[in-house]
Amino acid sequence: MAKIISGDEPNAKIKQIDAARVPHGGGALTTDQGAPIANDQEVQRAGERGPALIQDFVFREKLTHFDHERIPERIVHARGTGAHGVFTSYGDAGELTKAAFLNAKGKQTPVFVRFSTVAGFRGSPDTVRDVRGFAVKFYTEEGNYDIVGNNMPVFFVQDAIKFPDLIHALKPEPNNEIPQAQSAHDTFWDFVASNHECAHNMMWLMSDRAIPRSYRMMDGFGIHTFKFVNAKGEYKFVKLHWKSLQGVQSLIWDETQKIAGKDPDFNRRDLWEAIENGNYPEWELGVQVLDPKDEFKFDFDILDCTKLWPEELIPIKPLGRMTLNRNVTNFFAETEQVAFCPANLVPGIELSNDPMLQGRLFSYLDTQLSRLGGPNFHELPINRSVAAVDNNQRDGMHRMSVDEGTTAYFRNALQHGQPHPVGKGSGLGDNESAVKGAVTRDRANSFLDFYTQPSMFYNSMCDWEKGHIVDAFRFELGKCKNMNVRQGAVDLLAKIDGTLAREVAAGCGAKTDAKAGYRASTAVSPALSMAGRTPCPKGAKVAVLLADGFDKKCVDSVCAELSAVGACPKVVAPCQGYVEAKSGGGMDAADTFATASSVTFDAVFVPCGCANALGKIYAVREFLSEAYRHCKPVAACGDARTLLAAAFKAVVSTDDKPCEDRGALTLGNCDGIAPFAKRFAAMMSENRHYERDQANLL
Ligand code: HDE
């Protein structure tokens, strides 16, 4: 059956992609037919100042190709970015599943991942409030296996037939195609208010999970219930989880909006740079496992994709680790043409009857037919399986393979019955399961509780998370022009949490008689809070603000500590080029106050020696006050403390002992630079200073 790429599994996909690479720039320019071109800069014309000739095939071929360079963007998840990597199995899942890629310790399988936003068009900014797609393709020895998930564990609607309605409501409104990449508009909230099953995903969408600091710093979820089947044919229900080993961190809402202008490619660039710098992001794949005998044990239906399985009830068993270690060579060929499908499974992993999952099985193949132009997209290098493909499918648009032989049918005698089905128990999805009940469009009663889990989610948030959720609702509903829409959304909140409904209503002009303290559920799931998930310092971007005259010893000492934890200090100065230190020597400035802004950094440091020069630049004050407002670590020593004082209020050090006030780290006398530098570097692996949210900043 499958061809095993022995001893070289992690590189199998890379080899395939490399085989398809075409180096360019080798010499003569040719037509697509390989004929040399004399001149492709001037159209052939009748006389130097005369009309163009239709016989100019060189011109027509060039323009025809150009006119067709784009393929339809994805209807949803159009904006995304991808990377290659490898999945390493922990090898102890044999009791659960016969899937070969999980069956040996250390076994490596190549993967391709595409992260995305949902609502925006292909050119939309990365940092919008949205669900993030987290789609992984495993190129296993038994064929491609795709986990096409999101960065939130639940979905908006329960039934696939409602998906077009949800997306029509979320996308820009059809009369004027406004707004781009935003849920903050009337039709989306009208849909939410009219379809209470959205409540749970809507709570996640209003939380900080919807504005991740980086694709590296978010978790992923398979969302649906699947089945793992072992070699004995026994099955268990499972939910899939990707836990980020970079920790989990989010941006601040004001910051996301500014980044959308300053660097619309923020998340794409972050992932690209991390991989280029050898700072390979990793996630641990895990499963929650449920015995079929416990299917009806809970107060939610395990087939309902608007519900999660609290980790405290069903713990996550780790299965392996994914490392992203190679950027794409060509965005179009790899990231744009990759085609995921939840039906791409391997023996040992099967579907459940989740009505959303069932509908997805149809949609993905269907969408590729128009997006990738025919039934042969599986032959594109990025989609091609590393396991041998052999079947009786033939021909169609853009067929790459030159299929040999005369038999394209089964059963046959001419080819000795080959290729042949492998038989019961060895192939895909052939585990038997019972079906009962009448054909119906009725929804099960067990799907009809819309409020308990959203309430548990809200109960599980810490104070700053709750504050951000209230602010998000106020913003989103505040952007809705129709008062009935705002009121409808607040009425929905009143069924979840009375205090939340009252706070949101007060901010958006709606009314509520919800009782403060009312909660649809008193349950708490601590695993849902991000408060305990601190970021990994690797790749943290630190702005070092300099001008001529700075103290190099301070900068060297701080930069050394930052580099030691894997953070990336970057000099920002009034002009690009060399900045001279007071005691001789200097540093190169990569950015200026015109090209850089605090929102694209994780922290800021200003050394002593250049406060006079920097104090004259308005952008420096803005840089510091904004970093402070966005709750980032801000550090200054010596005379630079005056710059901090001009930007925000903080208690500062007056001697050689570092002083820390809500993430503002200062040092009066630079003799104490060593502990100061160490402490600043340690701050890169802490949560942001959300206590400043409520603080009087200026
Ligand atoms: Fe998708 N979805 N989806 N979806 N989805 C697509 O497929 C669709 C759903 C998800 O990076 C499209 O190839 C329907 C749930 C991700 O290429 C399209 C329904 C979840 C990606 C499509 C759903 C997802 C897609 C667009 C309801 C979370 C990006 C182009 C039945 C578990 C994959 C394409 C990538 C992409 C349809 C529901 C996640 C149009 C009809 C639930 C991460 O086929």
XYZ file of C-alpha atoms in Angstrom, residues 17 21 81-84 112-113 272 275-276 325-336 382:
24
model
C 8.828 20.471 -2.746
C 11.508 24.169 -7.453
C 0.475 32.492 6.355
C 2.155 29.105 6.303
C 5.281 27.225 7.318
C 6.766 23.748 7.115
C 2.638 22.114 6.789
C 0.702 24.655 8.864
C 8.621 34.391 9.346
C 11.772 30.746 11.770
C 14.464 32.654 9.845
C 11.368 25.004 11.089
C 11.197 26.129 7.489
C 9.607 29.076 5.735
C 8.000 28.666 2.360
C 10.003 29.351 -0.782
C 7.036 30.640 -2.747
C 3.959 31.976 -0.989
C 1.586 31.266 -3.852
C 2.787 27.742 -4.603
C 2.703 26.669 -0.976
C 0.562 28.852 1.290
C -2.018 29.918 -1.266
C 2.187 21.267 -1.422
